[in-house]
Amino acid sequence: MKMNLEMLMQKYQKNLSEMDWMILGYILENEQEVMGLSIVELGEKVHSSKSSILRLTKKLGFSGYSEFKYFMRQSKQNQTNLATANLIELQAKDIDNTVKLAQQTNFSLLSQALQKANTVYCYATGYSQRKVVEELSKMLMLCDKRSIVIPVKTELDISMSMISKEDIVLFVSLSGETDEIKENILSLNARKIPVVAITAFSHNFFAEHAQFSYFYYSTPFTISGKNHIAQSLVGLSVLVDIIFRKYVTYLNNEFEERM
């Protein structure tokens, strides 16, 4: 599986500054243009210095700007191939990219936090996401972990006073930018209550304000003759299953160490 820019951003996200995210946002929105720009010209476009862009490319693992541009050209070719792929191939790409990200992620701290938590509160911002969360909640209960799925925003607001530092709150979203939930996350942050964000890959509010953030891929696709866009959450199901399996593996290892 070849890396793309979004995957590199995920891999090195802890090293990236707000300025880095701004520059990368411009690059993602103007990929074709950027491939024809010199490092000085790109700096002028993003109101940044040549040295800042050079540092950014090195944070992403490149020797310099030239290697970064070569990587971008290769990624563009991969995207072109993806655009002509059939929908089953797109599904496989979402699954493969989600698994690839998970393989680069350390789940041990989350597993520890889940084990220590008195209650795992789960909230999803959409109906389809909630069905995945409900399955996760059932699986956690198989491990004797108390888990509560909060179905609607009103009940989330009511539950806020009951949630303590000994609990953990898991939010599942597509965009990670649901405005009405942001106040709840900020309140949990202020009270030092652990927050888990599971969203589609992006630099988003939920992930930025969570102690644990995990990403899945969900590539939208069109339906001929229709004005709307379809989007599958198969990547979310895969990621949640990985999280659960990592947790069970952690519990099994703990049990064996005590034996």
Short mmCIF file of C-alpha atoms in Angstrom, two decimals:
data_model
loop_
_atom_site.label_atom_id
_atom_site.label_comp_id
_atom_site.label_asym_id
_atom_site.label_seq_id
_atom_site.Cartn_x
_atom_site.Cartn_y
_atom_site.Cartn_z
CA MET A 1 0.00 0.00 0.00
CA LYS A 2 1.55 3.27 -1.12
CA MET A 3 1.47 6.23 1.25
CA ASN A 4 -0.38 9.40 0.28
CA LEU A 5 -0.20 12.89 1.76
CA GLU A 6 -3.17 12.38 4.08
CA MET A 7 -1.56 9.25 5.52
CA LEU A 8 1.71 11.10 6.09
CA MET A 9 -0.21 13.88 7.85
CA GLN A 10 -1.74 11.27 10.14
CA LYS A 11 1.59 9.58 10.79
CA TYR A 12 3.38 12.80 11.71
CA GLN A 13 0.43 14.82 13.07
CA LYS A 14 2.03 15.31 16.51
CA ASN A 15 4.97 17.11 14.87
CA LEU A 16 2.87 19.53 12.79
CA SER A 17 2.19 23.12 13.81
CA GLU A 18 -0.89 25.18 12.94
CA MET A 19 1.12 26.83 10.17
CA ASP A 20 2.05 23.40 8.84
CA TRP A 21 -1.63 22.39 8.76
CA MET A 22 -2.49 25.60 6.90
CA ILE A 23 0.19 24.97 4.27
CA LEU A 24 -0.86 21.34 3.87
CA GLY A 25 -4.49 22.40 3.55
CA TYR A 26 -3.56 24.66 0.65
CA ILE A 27 -1.52 21.88 -0.97
CA LEU A 28 -4.40 19.40 -0.72
CA GLU A 29 -6.83 21.89 -2.28
CA ASN A 30 -4.43 22.92 -5.08
CA GLU A 31 -2.40 19.78 -5.81
CA GLN A 32 -2.14 20.30 -9.56
CA GLU A 33 -0.96 23.89 -9.16
CA VAL A 34 1.52 23.06 -6.39
CA MET A 35 3.27 20.45 -8.53
CA GLY A 36 4.30 23.27 -10.87
CA LEU A 37 5.47 25.69 -8.16
CA SER A 38 8.95 26.25 -6.86
CA ILE A 39 9.47 26.34 -3.12
CA VAL A 40 9.66 30.15 -3.23
CA GLU A 41 6.45 30.39 -5.29
CA LEU A 42 4.62 28.07 -2.88
CA GLY A 43 5.84 30.19 0.02
CA GLU A 44 4.32 33.27 -1.61
CA LYS A 45 1.01 31.47 -2.11
CA VAL A 46 0.75 30.45 1.56
CA HIS A 47 2.40 33.59 2.97
CA SER A 48 5.23 31.60 4.46
CA SER A 49 9.01 31.43 4.10
CA LYS A 50 11.10 29.01 2.07
CA SER A 51 12.67 27.68 5.27
CA SER A 52 9.23 26.99 6.82
CA ILE A 53 8.19 24.88 3.84
CA LEU A 54 11.53 23.07 3.83
CA ARG A 55 11.12 22.25 7.53
CA LEU A 56 7.61 20.97 6.83
CA THR A 57 8.81 18.59 4.11
CA LYS A 58 11.45 17.22 6.48
CA LYS A 59 8.82 16.74 9.21
CA LEU A 60 7.00 14.52 6.70
CA GLY A 61 10.12 12.42 6.15
CA PHE A 62 11.46 13.92 2.90
CA SER A 63 15.01 15.09 2.24
CA GLY A 64 13.69 18.32 0.74
CA TYR A 65 11.10 20.02 -1.46
CA SER A 66 12.13 18.24 -4.67
CA GLU A 67 11.54 14.82 -3.15
CA PHE A 68 8.22 16.04 -1.76
CA LYS A 69 7.09 17.19 -5.24
CA TYR A 70 8.06 13.85 -6.75
CA PHE A 71 5.97 12.15 -4.06
CA MET A 72 3.03 14.44 -4.93
CA ARG A 73 3.26 13.56 -8.62
CA GLN A 74 3.24 9.86 -7.80
CA SER A 75 0.26 10.33 -5.47
CA LYS A 76 -1.62 12.21 -8.18
CA GLN A 77 -1.10 9.31 -10.55
CA ASN A 78 -2.46 6.94 -7.90
CA GLN A 79 -5.52 9.20 -7.47
CA THR A 80 -6.12 9.18 -11.23
CA ASN A 81 -6.04 5.40 -11.19
CA LEU A 82 -8.47 5.42 -8.27
CA ALA A 83 -10.92 7.68 -10.09
CA THR A 84 -11.26 5.14 -12.89
CA ALA A 85 -11.57 2.17 -10.53
CA ASN A 86 -14.84 0.39 -9.98
CA LEU A 87 -16.78 0.77 -6.74
CA ILE A 88 -15.64 -2.56 -5.32
CA GLU A 89 -12.05 -1.42 -5.76
CA LEU A 90 -12.90 1.84 -3.98
CA GLN A 91 -14.27 -0.18 -1.09
CA ALA A 92 -11.05 -2.20 -0.93
CA LYS A 93 -9.04 1.05 -0.93
CA ASP A 94 -11.02 2.40 2.04
CA ILE A 95 -10.47 -0.81 3.98
CA ASP A 96 -6.78 -1.07 3.06
CA ASN A 97 -6.07 2.59 3.92
CA THR A 98 -7.90 2.28 7.23
CA VAL A 99 -5.92 -0.82 8.16
CA LYS A 100 -2.68 0.84 7.06
CA LEU A 101 -3.34 3.81 9.36
CA ALA A 102 -4.20 1.47 12.21
CA GLN A 103 -0.94 -0.42 11.74
CA GLN A 104 0.91 2.85 12.27
CA THR A 105 -1.04 3.67 15.43
CA ASN A 106 -0.37 2.74 19.04
CA PHE A 107 -3.58 1.52 20.73
CA SER A 108 -2.03 0.55 24.05
CA LEU A 109 -2.82 3.80 25.87
CA LEU A 110 -6.45 3.63 24.75
CA SER A 111 -6.68 0.00 25.89
CA GLN A 112 -5.32 1.00 29.30
CA ALA A 113 -7.80 3.86 29.54
CA LEU A 114 -10.71 1.58 28.60
CA GLN A 115 -9.67 -0.96 31.22
CA LYS A 116 -9.45 1.68 33.96
CA ALA A 117 -12.71 3.42 33.06
CA ASN A 118 -15.74 2.76 35.24
CA THR A 119 -18.06 3.44 32.29
CA VAL A 120 -17.53 3.94 28.56
CA TYR A 121 -20.02 6.49 27.26
CA CYS A 122 -20.51 6.32 23.47
CA TYR A 123 -22.06 8.95 21.25
CA ALA A 124 -22.38 8.98 17.45
CA THR A 125 -23.36 11.99 15.37
CA GLY A 126 -25.39 10.02 12.80
CA TYR A 127 -27.70 7.03 12.59
CA SER A 128 -25.28 4.85 10.61
CA GLN A 129 -22.42 5.68 12.95
CA ARG A 130 -24.62 4.86 15.96
CA LYS A 131 -25.28 1.33 14.66
CA VAL A 132 -21.51 0.72 14.64
CA VAL A 133 -21.20 2.19 18.15
CA GLU A 134 -23.97 -0.06 19.41
CA GLU A 135 -22.03 -3.10 18.22
CA LEU A 136 -18.90 -1.84 19.95
CA SER A 137 -20.86 -1.33 23.16
CA LYS A 138 -22.13 -4.91 23.03
CA MET A 139 -18.61 -6.23 22.46
CA LEU A 140 -17.22 -4.23 25.39
CA MET A 141 -19.86 -5.74 27.64
CA LEU A 142 -18.52 -9.18 26.68
CA CYS A 143 -15.37 -8.03 28.48
CA ASP A 144 -17.41 -7.02 31.56
CA LYS A 145 -16.90 -3.37 30.68
CA ARG A 146 -19.90 -1.17 31.44
CA SER A 147 -20.79 0.69 28.25
CA ILE A 148 -23.63 3.12 27.57
CA VAL A 149 -24.71 4.36 24.14
CA ILE A 150 -26.20 7.85 24.33
CA PRO A 151 -28.68 8.07 21.43
CA VAL A 152 -29.43 11.79 21.09
CA LYS A 153 -27.94 15.19 21.90
CA THR A 154 -30.53 15.92 24.61
CA GLU A 155 -29.55 12.79 26.54
CA LEU A 156 -25.89 13.64 26.08
CA ASP A 157 -26.50 17.01 27.74
CA ILE A 158 -28.37 15.33 30.60
CA SER A 159 -25.59 12.75 31.05
CA MET A 160 -22.81 15.34 31.26
CA SER A 161 -23.24 15.87 35.01
CA MET A 162 -22.97 12.11 35.64
CA ILE A 163 -19.76 11.60 33.69
CA SER A 164 -16.62 11.73 35.85
CA LYS A 165 -12.84 11.53 35.47
CA GLU A 166 -13.09 7.80 36.11
CA ASP A 167 -15.10 7.39 32.89
CA ILE A 168 -14.22 7.77 29.21
CA VAL A 169 -16.35 9.29 26.44
CA LEU A 170 -16.13 8.04 22.87
CA PHE A 171 -17.39 10.18 19.97
CA VAL A 172 -17.87 8.73 16.49
CA SER A 173 -18.37 11.06 13.55
CA LEU A 174 -17.82 11.37 9.81
CA SER A 175 -16.61 14.97 9.67
CA GLY A 176 -15.61 15.54 13.30
CA GLU A 177 -17.06 19.02 12.98
CA THR A 178 -20.63 18.71 14.34
CA ASP A 179 -21.15 22.15 15.87
CA GLU A 180 -23.70 21.17 18.51
CA ILE A 181 -21.31 18.62 20.03
CA LYS A 182 -18.26 20.88 20.27
CA GLU A 183 -19.48 22.47 23.52
CA ASN A 184 -19.78 19.02 25.12
CA ILE A 185 -16.24 18.08 24.12
CA LEU A 186 -14.85 21.39 25.43
CA SER A 187 -16.69 20.86 28.71
CA LEU A 188 -15.24 17.35 29.05
CA ASN A 189 -11.76 18.75 28.32
CA ALA A 190 -12.16 21.37 31.03
CA ARG A 191 -13.12 18.66 33.52
CA LYS A 192 -10.14 16.47 32.51
CA ILE A 193 -12.42 13.64 31.36
CA PRO A 194 -10.79 11.41 28.69
CA VAL A 195 -12.27 11.83 25.20
CA VAL A 196 -11.89 9.45 22.26
CA ALA A 197 -12.59 10.72 18.73
CA ILE A 198 -13.15 8.35 15.81
CA THR A 199 -13.62 10.24 12.56
CA ALA A 200 -12.96 10.04 8.84
CA PHE A 201 -9.43 11.15 8.06
CA SER A 202 -9.12 14.94 8.35
CA HIS A 203 -7.76 17.66 10.59
CA ASN A 204 -10.99 18.21 12.53
CA PHE A 205 -12.27 19.64 15.81
CA PHE A 206 -13.15 16.33 17.45
CA ALA A 207 -9.70 14.83 16.82
CA GLU A 208 -7.91 18.03 17.83
CA HIS A 209 -9.67 18.12 21.22
CA ALA A 210 -9.51 14.41 22.04
CA GLN A 211 -6.91 12.64 24.14
CA PHE A 212 -7.23 9.68 21.77
CA SER A 213 -7.96 10.21 18.06
CA TYR A 214 -8.34 7.54 15.39
CA PHE A 215 -9.18 7.80 11.71
CA TYR A 216 -10.89 5.73 9.04
CA TYR A 217 -11.25 6.22 5.30
CA SER A 218 -14.58 6.84 3.59
CA THR A 219 -14.35 7.74 -0.09
CA PRO A 220 -17.53 9.34 -1.48
CA PHE A 221 -18.82 8.21 -4.87
CA THR A 222 -21.50 9.34 -7.27
CA ILE A 223 -24.61 7.53 -8.48
CA SER A 224 -25.49 8.11 -12.12
CA GLY A 225 -28.55 10.30 -12.57
CA LYS A 226 -28.62 11.35 -8.91
CA ASN A 227 -27.66 14.67 -7.34
CA HIS A 228 -26.45 13.26 -4.05
CA ILE A 229 -23.21 11.57 -3.02
CA ALA A 230 -23.06 8.09 -1.51
CA GLN A 231 -20.58 7.31 1.25
CA SER A 232 -19.90 3.98 2.92
CA LEU A 233 -18.82 3.55 6.55
CA VAL A 234 -17.15 0.19 6.01
CA GLY A 235 -13.86 1.79 7.09
CA LEU A 236 -15.46 2.82 10.38
CA SER A 237 -16.63 -0.73 11.04
CA VAL A 238 -13.14 -2.04 10.34
CA LEU A 239 -11.48 0.52 12.63
CA VAL A 240 -13.90 -0.09 15.51
CA ASP A 241 -13.31 -3.84 15.18
CA ILE A 242 -9.56 -3.23 15.30
CA ILE A 243 -9.95 -1.11 18.44
CA PHE A 244 -11.93 -3.88 20.12
CA ARG A 245 -9.45 -6.59 19.09
CA LYS A 246 -6.55 -4.47 20.38
CA TYR A 247 -8.40 -4.10 23.68
CA VAL A 248 -9.02 -7.85 23.97
CA THR A 249 -5.37 -8.53 23.13
CA TYR A 250 -4.35 -6.12 25.89
CA LEU A 251 -6.66 -7.87 28.39
CA ASN A 252 -5.37 -11.31 27.35
CA ASN A 253 -1.77 -10.21 27.84
CA GLU A 254 -2.60 -8.77 31.25
CA PHE A 255 -4.28 -12.03 32.25
CA GLU A 256 -1.32 -14.14 31.11
CA GLU A 257 1.12 -11.95 33.05
CA ARG A 258 -0.86 -12.55 36.24
CA MET A 259 -0.88 -16.32 35.76
#
